[in-house]
Coordinates of C-alpha atoms in Angstrom, one line a residue:
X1 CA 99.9 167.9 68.5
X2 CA 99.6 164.2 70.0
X3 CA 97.2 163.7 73.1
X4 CA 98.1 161.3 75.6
X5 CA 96.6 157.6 75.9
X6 CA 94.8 158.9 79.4
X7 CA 93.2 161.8 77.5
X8 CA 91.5 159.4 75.1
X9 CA 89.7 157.4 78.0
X10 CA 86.2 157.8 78.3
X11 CA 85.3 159.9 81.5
X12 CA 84.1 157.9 84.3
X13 CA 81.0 158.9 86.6
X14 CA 81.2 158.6 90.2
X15 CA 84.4 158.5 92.0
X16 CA 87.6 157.5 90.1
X17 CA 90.5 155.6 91.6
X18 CA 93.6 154.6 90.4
X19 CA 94.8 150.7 90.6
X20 CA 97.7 150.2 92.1
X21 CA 98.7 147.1 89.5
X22 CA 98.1 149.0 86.1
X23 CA 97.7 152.6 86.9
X24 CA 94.9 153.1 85.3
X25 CA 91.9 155.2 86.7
X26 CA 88.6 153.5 87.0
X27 CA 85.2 154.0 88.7
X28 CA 85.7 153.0 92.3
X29 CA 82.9 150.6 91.7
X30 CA 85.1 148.5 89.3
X31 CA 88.0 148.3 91.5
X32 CA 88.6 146.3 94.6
X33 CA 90.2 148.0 98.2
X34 CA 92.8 146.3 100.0
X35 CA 93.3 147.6 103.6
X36 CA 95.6 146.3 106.4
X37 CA 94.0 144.2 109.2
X38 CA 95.4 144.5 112.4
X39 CA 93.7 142.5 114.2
X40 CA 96.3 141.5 117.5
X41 CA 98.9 143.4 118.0
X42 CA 102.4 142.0 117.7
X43 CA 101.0 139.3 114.9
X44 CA 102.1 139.7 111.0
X45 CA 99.8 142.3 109.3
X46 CA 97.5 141.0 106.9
X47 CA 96.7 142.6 103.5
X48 CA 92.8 141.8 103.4
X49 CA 89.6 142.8 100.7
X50 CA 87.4 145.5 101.9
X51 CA 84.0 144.0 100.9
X52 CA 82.0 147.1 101.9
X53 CA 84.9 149.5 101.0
X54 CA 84.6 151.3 103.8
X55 CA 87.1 150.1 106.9
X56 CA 89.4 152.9 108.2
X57 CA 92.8 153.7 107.8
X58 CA 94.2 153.5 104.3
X59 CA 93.4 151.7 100.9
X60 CA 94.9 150.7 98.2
X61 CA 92.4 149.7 94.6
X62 CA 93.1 147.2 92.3
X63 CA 91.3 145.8 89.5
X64 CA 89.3 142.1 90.0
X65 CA 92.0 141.0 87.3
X66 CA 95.2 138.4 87.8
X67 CA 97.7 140.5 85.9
X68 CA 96.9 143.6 87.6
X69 CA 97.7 141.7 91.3
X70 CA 101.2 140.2 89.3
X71 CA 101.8 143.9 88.5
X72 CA 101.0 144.9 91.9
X73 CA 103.1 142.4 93.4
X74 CA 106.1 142.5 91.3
X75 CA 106.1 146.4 91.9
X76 CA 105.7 146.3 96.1
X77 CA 103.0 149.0 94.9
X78 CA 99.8 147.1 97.8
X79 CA 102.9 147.5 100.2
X80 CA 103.8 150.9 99.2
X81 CA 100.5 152.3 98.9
X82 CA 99.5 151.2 102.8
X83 CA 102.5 152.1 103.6
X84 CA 103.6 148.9 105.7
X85 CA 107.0 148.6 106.6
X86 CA 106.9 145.1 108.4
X87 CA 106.5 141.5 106.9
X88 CA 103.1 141.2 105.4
X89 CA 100.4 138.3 104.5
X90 CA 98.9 138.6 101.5
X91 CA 95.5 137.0 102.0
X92 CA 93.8 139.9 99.2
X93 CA 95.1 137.7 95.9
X94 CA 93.0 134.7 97.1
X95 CA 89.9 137.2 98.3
X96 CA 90.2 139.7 95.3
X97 CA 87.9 138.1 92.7
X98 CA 84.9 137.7 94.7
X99 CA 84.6 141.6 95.7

């Protein structure tokens, strides 16, 4: 009998989230949210860092790491996940690391 590669991970305390980029879970603390800011109606939606993770509507976690934001990217996944059908900024790979 094989176990899978997620079976193997150590178990995580606290809330668990899964990043959008690699798919793999993580404490929430470890992880960074994205949310969409809509600040004026009728301008481009912007994809923005939520410092204090907690601003309504829907999030999106990815890890603090460059090739997990590539992965995200190259997959649409950010876009998916917030589900945003419109053009989109994406001011949360500039603002990621510092969450």
């Amino acid at each position: 009998m094989t176990s899978s590669p997620r079976a193997l991970e150590a178990p995580v305390a606290g809330p668990v989230r899964t990043c959008v980029g690699c798919r793999r879970k993580d404490a929430r603390d470890a992880l960074v949210r994205l949310v969409v800011d809509d600040a004026s109606p009728g301008a481009t939606p912007r994809v923005v860092v939520d410092e204090r993770r907690s601003l309504p509507g829907r999030g999106a976690w990815v890890h603090p790491d460059p090739r997990c934001h590539e992965l995200a990217d190259r997959r649409r996944a950010v876009v998916r996940a917030l589900r945003i059908t419109s053009a989109v900024e994406h001011a949360w790979q500039d603002n990621a690391g510092r969450a």
